[in-house]
Amino acid sequence: MSSTKYLSAEKRRAVTVKTVLALAGEQNPSEITTAAIAERMGLTQGAIFRHFPNKDAILVAVMDWVTTHLLAQIDQAATKASSPLAALKAMFMTHARFVSRHPGVPRLLFGELQRPMNTEVKGKVQSLMQQYGARLKACLEDGVSQGQLEQTLDVDAAASLFLGTLQGLVMQAMIIGRPAYIYEQAPGVFTLYERSVLEKS
């Protein structure tokens, strides 16, 4: 990637983020070094440090990218949906497609959440989950108020189950080493989730 030597600072930072995501999809994110990032980009470590003071700063930029792109995509999918239940499915499928295309993302998130200390990167992950959870709860509450979802539905539990179901698919995909598995299995898995929250006739 020698062409990265001639990129603007903004584009260099963007390429660095994409490089880290690619490396995270191939190996343990905690083992990714600035030397490995620089080597993949065809640069020296010094060139990387002109844009990021350390590895944590790079990871903060990665999490900012993930938050911006994932939330924007699920928001867009939900906005186009015709009902709260359709919005939930659209969000589920969009999330599944996102992590299938970027398998390094869940590996990074899981890795950061396992770190015992509080870091800026971990805070970014927690913020993403809070923002995502708020969107889910709002959608679920709309479904309840419109009579589409179970009137006694525990919205907090339903939001947790939604995210936990996706995380289960991610874990299975990581075990078998095939990211596409997430999106392939998502429709059938969502059908089971849907049955658990639907208004009982």
PDB file of C-alpha atoms in Angstrom:
ATOM      1  CA  MET A   1       0.000   0.000   0.000  1.00  0.00           C
ATOM      2  CA  SER A   2       2.814   2.380  -0.875  1.00  0.00           C
ATOM      3  CA  SER A   3       0.237   4.792  -2.354  1.00  0.00           C
ATOM      4  CA  THR A   4      -0.723   5.719   1.211  1.00  0.00           C
ATOM      5  CA  LYS A   5       2.513   7.722   1.411  1.00  0.00           C
ATOM      6  CA  TYR A   6       0.887  10.423  -0.696  1.00  0.00           C
ATOM      7  CA  LEU A   7      -2.517  10.671   1.009  1.00  0.00           C
ATOM      8  CA  SER A   8      -3.781  13.703   2.889  1.00  0.00           C
ATOM      9  CA  ALA A   9      -3.788  13.534   6.696  1.00  0.00           C
ATOM     10  CA  GLU A  10      -7.551  12.905   6.805  1.00  0.00           C
ATOM     11  CA  LYS A  11      -7.389  10.109   4.237  1.00  0.00           C
ATOM     12  CA  ARG A  12      -4.336   8.622   5.967  1.00  0.00           C
ATOM     13  CA  ARG A  13      -6.306   8.418   9.236  1.00  0.00           C
ATOM     14  CA  ALA A  14      -9.238   6.793   7.398  1.00  0.00           C
ATOM     15  CA  VAL A  15      -6.968   4.197   5.802  1.00  0.00           C
ATOM     16  CA  THR A  16      -5.401   3.505   9.194  1.00  0.00           C
ATOM     17  CA  VAL A  17      -8.844   2.765  10.654  1.00  0.00           C
ATOM     18  CA  LYS A  18      -9.698   0.391   7.799  1.00  0.00           C
ATOM     19  CA  THR A  19      -6.320  -1.301   8.171  1.00  0.00           C
ATOM     20  CA  VAL A  20      -6.909  -1.945  11.873  1.00  0.00           C
ATOM     21  CA  LEU A  21     -10.360  -3.387  11.129  1.00  0.00           C
ATOM     22  CA  ALA A  22      -8.853  -5.689   8.509  1.00  0.00           C
ATOM     23  CA  LEU A  23      -6.111  -6.858  10.884  1.00  0.00           C
ATOM     24  CA  ALA A  24      -8.658  -7.395  13.682  1.00  0.00           C
ATOM     25  CA  GLY A  25     -10.564  -9.727  11.381  1.00  0.00           C
ATOM     26  CA  GLU A  26      -7.427 -11.835  10.944  1.00  0.00           C
ATOM     27  CA  GLN A  27      -5.902 -11.972  14.415  1.00  0.00           C
ATOM     28  CA  ASN A  28      -6.377 -11.218  18.106  1.00  0.00           C
ATOM     29  CA  PRO A  29      -6.938  -7.433  18.217  1.00  0.00           C
ATOM     30  CA  SER A  30      -4.880  -7.132  21.415  1.00  0.00           C
ATOM     31  CA  GLU A  31      -1.853  -8.391  19.474  1.00  0.00           C
ATOM     32  CA  ILE A  32      -2.080  -5.754  16.740  1.00  0.00           C
ATOM     33  CA  THR A  33       0.928  -3.453  17.014  1.00  0.00           C
ATOM     34  CA  THR A  34       1.583  -0.075  15.456  1.00  0.00           C
ATOM     35  CA  ALA A  35       4.458  -1.774  13.619  1.00  0.00           C
ATOM     36  CA  ALA A  36       2.023  -4.253  12.055  1.00  0.00           C
ATOM     37  CA  ILE A  37      -0.352  -1.451  11.086  1.00  0.00           C
ATOM     38  CA  ALA A  38       2.462   0.520   9.508  1.00  0.00           C
ATOM     39  CA  GLU A  39       3.766  -2.536   7.661  1.00  0.00           C
ATOM     40  CA  ARG A  40       0.319  -3.332   6.217  1.00  0.00           C
ATOM     41  CA  MET A  41       0.036   0.277   5.047  1.00  0.00           C
ATOM     42  CA  GLY A  42       3.552   0.346   3.607  1.00  0.00           C
ATOM     43  CA  LEU A  43       4.632   3.074   5.999  1.00  0.00           C
ATOM     44  CA  THR A  44       7.025   3.584   8.902  1.00  0.00           C
ATOM     45  CA  GLN A  45       5.767   3.730  12.492  1.00  0.00           C
ATOM     46  CA  GLY A  46       6.878   7.345  12.531  1.00  0.00           C
ATOM     47  CA  ALA A  47       4.409   8.107   9.743  1.00  0.00           C
ATOM     48  CA  ILE A  48       1.602   6.570  11.813  1.00  0.00           C
ATOM     49  CA  PHE A  49       2.572   8.527  14.909  1.00  0.00           C
ATOM     50  CA  ARG A  50       2.324  11.804  13.006  1.00  0.00           C
ATOM     51  CA  HIS A  51      -1.447  11.237  12.995  1.00  0.00           C
ATOM     52  CA  PHE A  52      -1.975   9.204  16.181  1.00  0.00           C
ATOM     53  CA  PRO A  53       0.079   9.583  19.372  1.00  0.00           C
ATOM     54  CA  ASN A  54      -0.337   5.908  20.331  1.00  0.00           C
ATOM     55  CA  LYS A  55      -2.262   2.709  19.643  1.00  0.00           C
ATOM     56  CA  ASP A  56      -5.147   3.666  21.937  1.00  0.00           C
ATOM     57  CA  ALA A  57      -5.695   6.817  19.891  1.00  0.00           C
ATOM     58  CA  ILE A  58      -5.971   4.652  16.798  1.00  0.00           C
ATOM     59  CA  LEU A  59      -8.513   2.412  18.522  1.00  0.00           C
ATOM     60  CA  VAL A  60     -10.539   5.455  19.582  1.00  0.00           C
ATOM     61  CA  ALA A  61     -10.690   6.503  15.925  1.00  0.00           C
ATOM     62  CA  VAL A  62     -11.733   2.974  14.967  1.00  0.00           C
ATOM     63  CA  MET A  63     -14.555   2.997  17.524  1.00  0.00           C
ATOM     64  CA  ASP A  64     -15.700   6.423  16.320  1.00  0.00           C
ATOM     65  CA  TRP A  65     -15.885   4.994  12.789  1.00  0.00           C
ATOM     66  CA  VAL A  66     -17.823   1.926  13.952  1.00  0.00           C
ATOM     67  CA  THR A  67     -20.272   4.008  15.982  1.00  0.00           C
ATOM     68  CA  THR A  68     -20.905   6.483  13.178  1.00  0.00           C
ATOM     69  CA  HIS A  69     -21.359   3.888  10.437  1.00  0.00           C
ATOM     70  CA  LEU A  70     -23.277   1.215  12.348  1.00  0.00           C
ATOM     71  CA  LEU A  71     -25.756   3.636  13.919  1.00  0.00           C
ATOM     72  CA  ALA A  72     -26.244   5.502  10.650  1.00  0.00           C
ATOM     73  CA  GLN A  73     -26.997   2.266   8.842  1.00  0.00           C
ATOM     74  CA  ILE A  74     -29.477   0.946  11.394  1.00  0.00           C
ATOM     75  CA  ASP A  75     -31.148   4.375  11.588  1.00  0.00           C
ATOM     76  CA  GLN A  76     -31.549   4.433   7.822  1.00  0.00           C
ATOM     77  CA  ALA A  77     -32.937   0.898   7.787  1.00  0.00           C
ATOM     78  CA  ALA A  78     -35.408   1.624  10.589  1.00  0.00           C
ATOM     79  CA  THR A  79     -36.592   4.874   8.999  1.00  0.00           C
ATOM     80  CA  LYS A  80     -37.539   3.067   5.789  1.00  0.00           C
ATOM     81  CA  ALA A  81     -39.539   0.389   7.626  1.00  0.00           C
ATOM     82  CA  SER A  82     -43.337   0.447   7.579  1.00  0.00           C
ATOM     83  CA  SER A  83     -43.877  -0.585  11.219  1.00  0.00           C
ATOM     84  CA  PRO A  84     -41.978  -1.061  14.485  1.00  0.00           C
ATOM     85  CA  LEU A  85     -41.691  -4.803  13.897  1.00  0.00           C
ATOM     86  CA  ALA A  86     -40.432  -4.243  10.363  1.00  0.00           C
ATOM     87  CA  ALA A  87     -37.959  -1.722  11.784  1.00  0.00           C
ATOM     88  CA  LEU A  88     -36.674  -4.286  14.281  1.00  0.00           C
ATOM     89  CA  LYS A  89     -36.103  -6.789  11.492  1.00  0.00           C
ATOM     90  CA  ALA A  90     -34.417  -4.169   9.323  1.00  0.00           C
ATOM     91  CA  MET A  91     -32.103  -3.222  12.201  1.00  0.00           C
ATOM     92  CA  PHE A  92     -31.332  -6.873  12.907  1.00  0.00           C
ATOM     93  CA  MET A  93     -30.493  -7.657   9.277  1.00  0.00           C
ATOM     94  CA  THR A  94     -28.499  -4.455   8.851  1.00  0.00           C
ATOM     95  CA  HIS A  95     -26.436  -5.212  11.950  1.00  0.00           C
ATOM     96  CA  ALA A  96     -25.871  -8.790  10.772  1.00  0.00           C
ATOM     97  CA  ARG A  97     -24.719  -7.580   7.357  1.00  0.00           C
ATOM     98  CA  PHE A  98     -22.426  -4.973   8.931  1.00  0.00           C
ATOM     99  CA  VAL A  99     -20.543  -7.453  11.128  1.00  0.00           C
ATOM    100  CA  SER A 100     -20.433 -10.030   8.322  1.00  0.00           C
ATOM    101  CA  ARG A 101     -18.669  -7.464   6.160  1.00  0.00           C
ATOM    102  CA  HIS A 102     -16.470  -6.195   9.011  1.00  0.00           C
ATOM    103  CA  PRO A 103     -15.636  -9.250  11.170  1.00  0.00           C
ATOM    104  CA  GLY A 104     -12.935  -7.288  12.947  1.00  0.00           C
ATOM    105  CA  VAL A 105     -15.575  -5.078  14.576  1.00  0.00           C
ATOM    106  CA  PRO A 106     -17.061  -7.594  17.051  1.00  0.00           C
ATOM    107  CA  ARG A 107     -13.599  -8.935  17.835  1.00  0.00           C
ATOM    108  CA  LEU A 108     -12.491  -5.437  18.789  1.00  0.00           C
ATOM    109  CA  LEU A 109     -15.636  -4.787  20.827  1.00  0.00           C
ATOM    110  CA  PHE A 110     -15.395  -8.061  22.743  1.00  0.00           C
ATOM    111  CA  GLY A 111     -11.709  -7.488  23.376  1.00  0.00           C
ATOM    112  CA  GLU A 112     -12.183  -3.979  24.748  1.00  0.00           C
ATOM    113  CA  LEU A 113     -15.067  -4.968  27.023  1.00  0.00           C
ATOM    114  CA  GLN A 114     -12.878  -7.675  28.586  1.00  0.00           C
ATOM    115  CA  ARG A 115     -10.199  -5.177  29.620  1.00  0.00           C
ATOM    116  CA  PRO A 116     -10.359  -4.751  33.424  1.00  0.00           C
ATOM    117  CA  MET A 117      -9.407  -1.079  33.438  1.00  0.00           C
ATOM    118  CA  ASN A 118     -11.496   1.839  32.228  1.00  0.00           C
ATOM    119  CA  THR A 119     -10.084   3.328  29.042  1.00  0.00           C
ATOM    120  CA  GLU A 120     -11.308   5.839  26.501  1.00  0.00           C
ATOM    121  CA  VAL A 121     -11.707   3.029  23.994  1.00  0.00           C
ATOM    122  CA  LYS A 122     -13.803   0.971  26.410  1.00  0.00           C
ATOM    123  CA  GLY A 123     -15.889   4.059  27.101  1.00  0.00           C
ATOM    124  CA  LYS A 124     -16.519   4.396  23.362  1.00  0.00           C
ATOM    125  CA  VAL A 125     -17.733   0.792  23.199  1.00  0.00           C
ATOM    126  CA  GLN A 126     -20.045   1.337  26.171  1.00  0.00           C
ATOM    127  CA  SER A 127     -21.398   4.533  24.597  1.00  0.00           C
ATOM    128  CA  LEU A 128     -22.135   2.679  21.363  1.00  0.00           C
ATOM    129  CA  MET A 129     -24.054  -0.005  23.237  1.00  0.00           C
ATOM    130  CA  GLN A 130     -26.036   2.615  25.166  1.00  0.00           C
ATOM    131  CA  GLN A 131     -26.965   4.516  22.013  1.00  0.00           C
ATOM    132  CA  TYR A 132     -27.921   1.311  20.229  1.00  0.00           C
ATOM    133  CA  GLY A 133     -29.946   0.125  23.224  1.00  0.00           C
ATOM    134  CA  ALA A 134     -31.854   3.410  23.357  1.00  0.00           C
ATOM    135  CA  ARG A 135     -32.836   3.004  19.709  1.00  0.00           C
ATOM    136  CA  LEU A 136     -33.987  -0.547  20.310  1.00  0.00           C
ATOM    137  CA  LYS A 137     -36.061   0.379  23.342  1.00  0.00           C
ATOM    138  CA  ALA A 138     -37.743   3.240  21.489  1.00  0.00           C
ATOM    139  CA  CYS A 139     -38.645   0.907  18.635  1.00  0.00           C
ATOM    140  CA  LEU A 140     -39.945  -1.758  20.999  1.00  0.00           C
ATOM    141  CA  GLU A 141     -41.996   0.800  22.916  1.00  0.00           C
ATOM    142  CA  ASP A 142     -43.530   1.983  19.631  1.00  0.00           C
ATOM    143  CA  GLY A 143     -44.442  -1.615  18.840  1.00  0.00           C
ATOM    144  CA  VAL A 144     -46.145  -2.033  22.200  1.00  0.00           C
ATOM    145  CA  SER A 145     -48.056   1.258  21.930  1.00  0.00           C
ATOM    146  CA  GLN A 146     -49.255   0.360  18.434  1.00  0.00           C
ATOM    147  CA  GLY A 147     -50.465  -3.038  19.570  1.00  0.00           C
ATOM    148  CA  GLN A 148     -47.995  -4.917  17.381  1.00  0.00           C
ATOM    149  CA  LEU A 149     -45.906  -6.304  20.230  1.00  0.00           C
ATOM    150  CA  GLU A 150     -46.905  -8.004  23.489  1.00  0.00           C
ATOM    151  CA  GLN A 151     -48.548  -5.411  25.743  1.00  0.00           C
ATOM    152  CA  THR A 152     -46.769  -6.710  28.851  1.00  0.00           C
ATOM    153  CA  LEU A 153     -43.433  -6.916  27.042  1.00  0.00           C
ATOM    154  CA  ASP A 154     -40.355  -6.270  29.184  1.00  0.00           C
ATOM    155  CA  VAL A 155     -38.722  -3.769  26.842  1.00  0.00           C
ATOM    156  CA  ASP A 156     -35.330  -3.850  28.585  1.00  0.00           C
ATOM    157  CA  ALA A 157     -35.201  -7.645  28.404  1.00  0.00           C
ATOM    158  CA  ALA A 158     -36.364  -7.627  24.770  1.00  0.00           C
ATOM    159  CA  ALA A 159     -33.587  -5.180  23.846  1.00  0.00           C
ATOM    160  CA  SER A 160     -31.011  -7.329  25.656  1.00  0.00           C
ATOM    161  CA  LEU A 161     -32.281 -10.451  23.895  1.00  0.00           C
ATOM    162  CA  PHE A 162     -32.053  -8.692  20.507  1.00  0.00           C
ATOM    163  CA  LEU A 163     -28.392  -7.806  21.040  1.00  0.00           C
ATOM    164  CA  GLY A 164     -27.589 -11.118  22.723  1.00  0.00           C
ATOM    165  CA  THR A 165     -29.037 -13.030  19.774  1.00  0.00           C
ATOM    166  CA  LEU A 166     -26.812 -11.139  17.364  1.00  0.00           C
ATOM    167  CA  GLN A 167     -23.808 -11.695  19.616  1.00  0.00           C
ATOM    168  CA  GLY A 168     -24.570 -15.421  19.625  1.00  0.00           C
ATOM    169  CA  LEU A 169     -24.485 -15.483  15.833  1.00  0.00           C
ATOM    170  CA  VAL A 170     -21.197 -13.593  15.886  1.00  0.00           C
ATOM    171  CA  MET A 171     -19.656 -16.086  18.324  1.00  0.00           C
ATOM    172  CA  GLN A 172     -20.748 -19.045  16.192  1.00  0.00           C
ATOM    173  CA  ALA A 173     -19.308 -17.399  13.086  1.00  0.00           C
ATOM    174  CA  MET A 174     -16.017 -16.812  14.897  1.00  0.00           C
ATOM    175  CA  ILE A 175     -15.895 -20.457  15.991  1.00  0.00           C
ATOM    176  CA  ILE A 176     -16.383 -21.807  12.470  1.00  0.00           C
ATOM    177  CA  GLY A 177     -14.285 -19.058  10.908  1.00  0.00           C
ATOM    178  CA  ARG A 178     -16.912 -17.908   8.417  1.00  0.00           C
ATOM    179  CA  PRO A 179     -18.241 -14.345   8.870  1.00  0.00           C
ATOM    180  CA  ALA A 180     -20.900 -14.812   6.167  1.00  0.00           C
ATOM    181  CA  TYR A 181     -22.644 -17.271   8.518  1.00  0.00           C
ATOM    182  CA  ILE A 182     -24.001 -14.325  10.523  1.00  0.00           C
ATOM    183  CA  TYR A 183     -26.015 -12.853   7.673  1.00  0.00           C
ATOM    184  CA  GLU A 184     -27.029 -16.250   6.300  1.00  0.00           C
ATOM    185  CA  GLN A 185     -28.565 -17.325   9.591  1.00  0.00           C
ATOM    186  CA  ALA A 186     -30.018 -13.950  10.569  1.00  0.00           C
ATOM    187  CA  PRO A 187     -33.470 -14.289   8.883  1.00  0.00           C
ATOM    188  CA  GLY A 188     -34.321 -17.573  10.604  1.00  0.00           C
ATOM    189  CA  VAL A 189     -32.968 -16.439  13.944  1.00  0.00           C
ATOM    190  CA  PHE A 190     -34.940 -13.193  13.788  1.00  0.00           C
ATOM    191  CA  THR A 191     -38.119 -15.174  13.126  1.00  0.00           C
ATOM    192  CA  LEU A 192     -37.623 -16.926  16.464  1.00  0.00           C
ATOM    193  CA  TYR A 193     -36.955 -13.595  18.193  1.00  0.00           C
ATOM    194  CA  GLU A 194     -40.038 -12.116  16.579  1.00  0.00           C
ATOM    195  CA  ARG A 195     -42.257 -14.873  18.020  1.00  0.00           C
ATOM    196  CA  SER A 196     -41.064 -14.012  21.513  1.00  0.00           C
ATOM    197  CA  VAL A 197     -42.156 -10.373  21.357  1.00  0.00           C
ATOM    198  CA  LEU A 198     -45.323 -10.496  19.208  1.00  0.00           C
ATOM    199  CA  GLU A 199     -48.707  -9.621  20.637  1.00  0.00           C
ATOM    200  CA  LYS A 200     -50.486 -12.871  21.455  1.00  0.00           C
ATOM    201  CA  SER A 201     -53.887 -13.111  19.733  1.00  0.00           C
TER     202      SER A 201
END
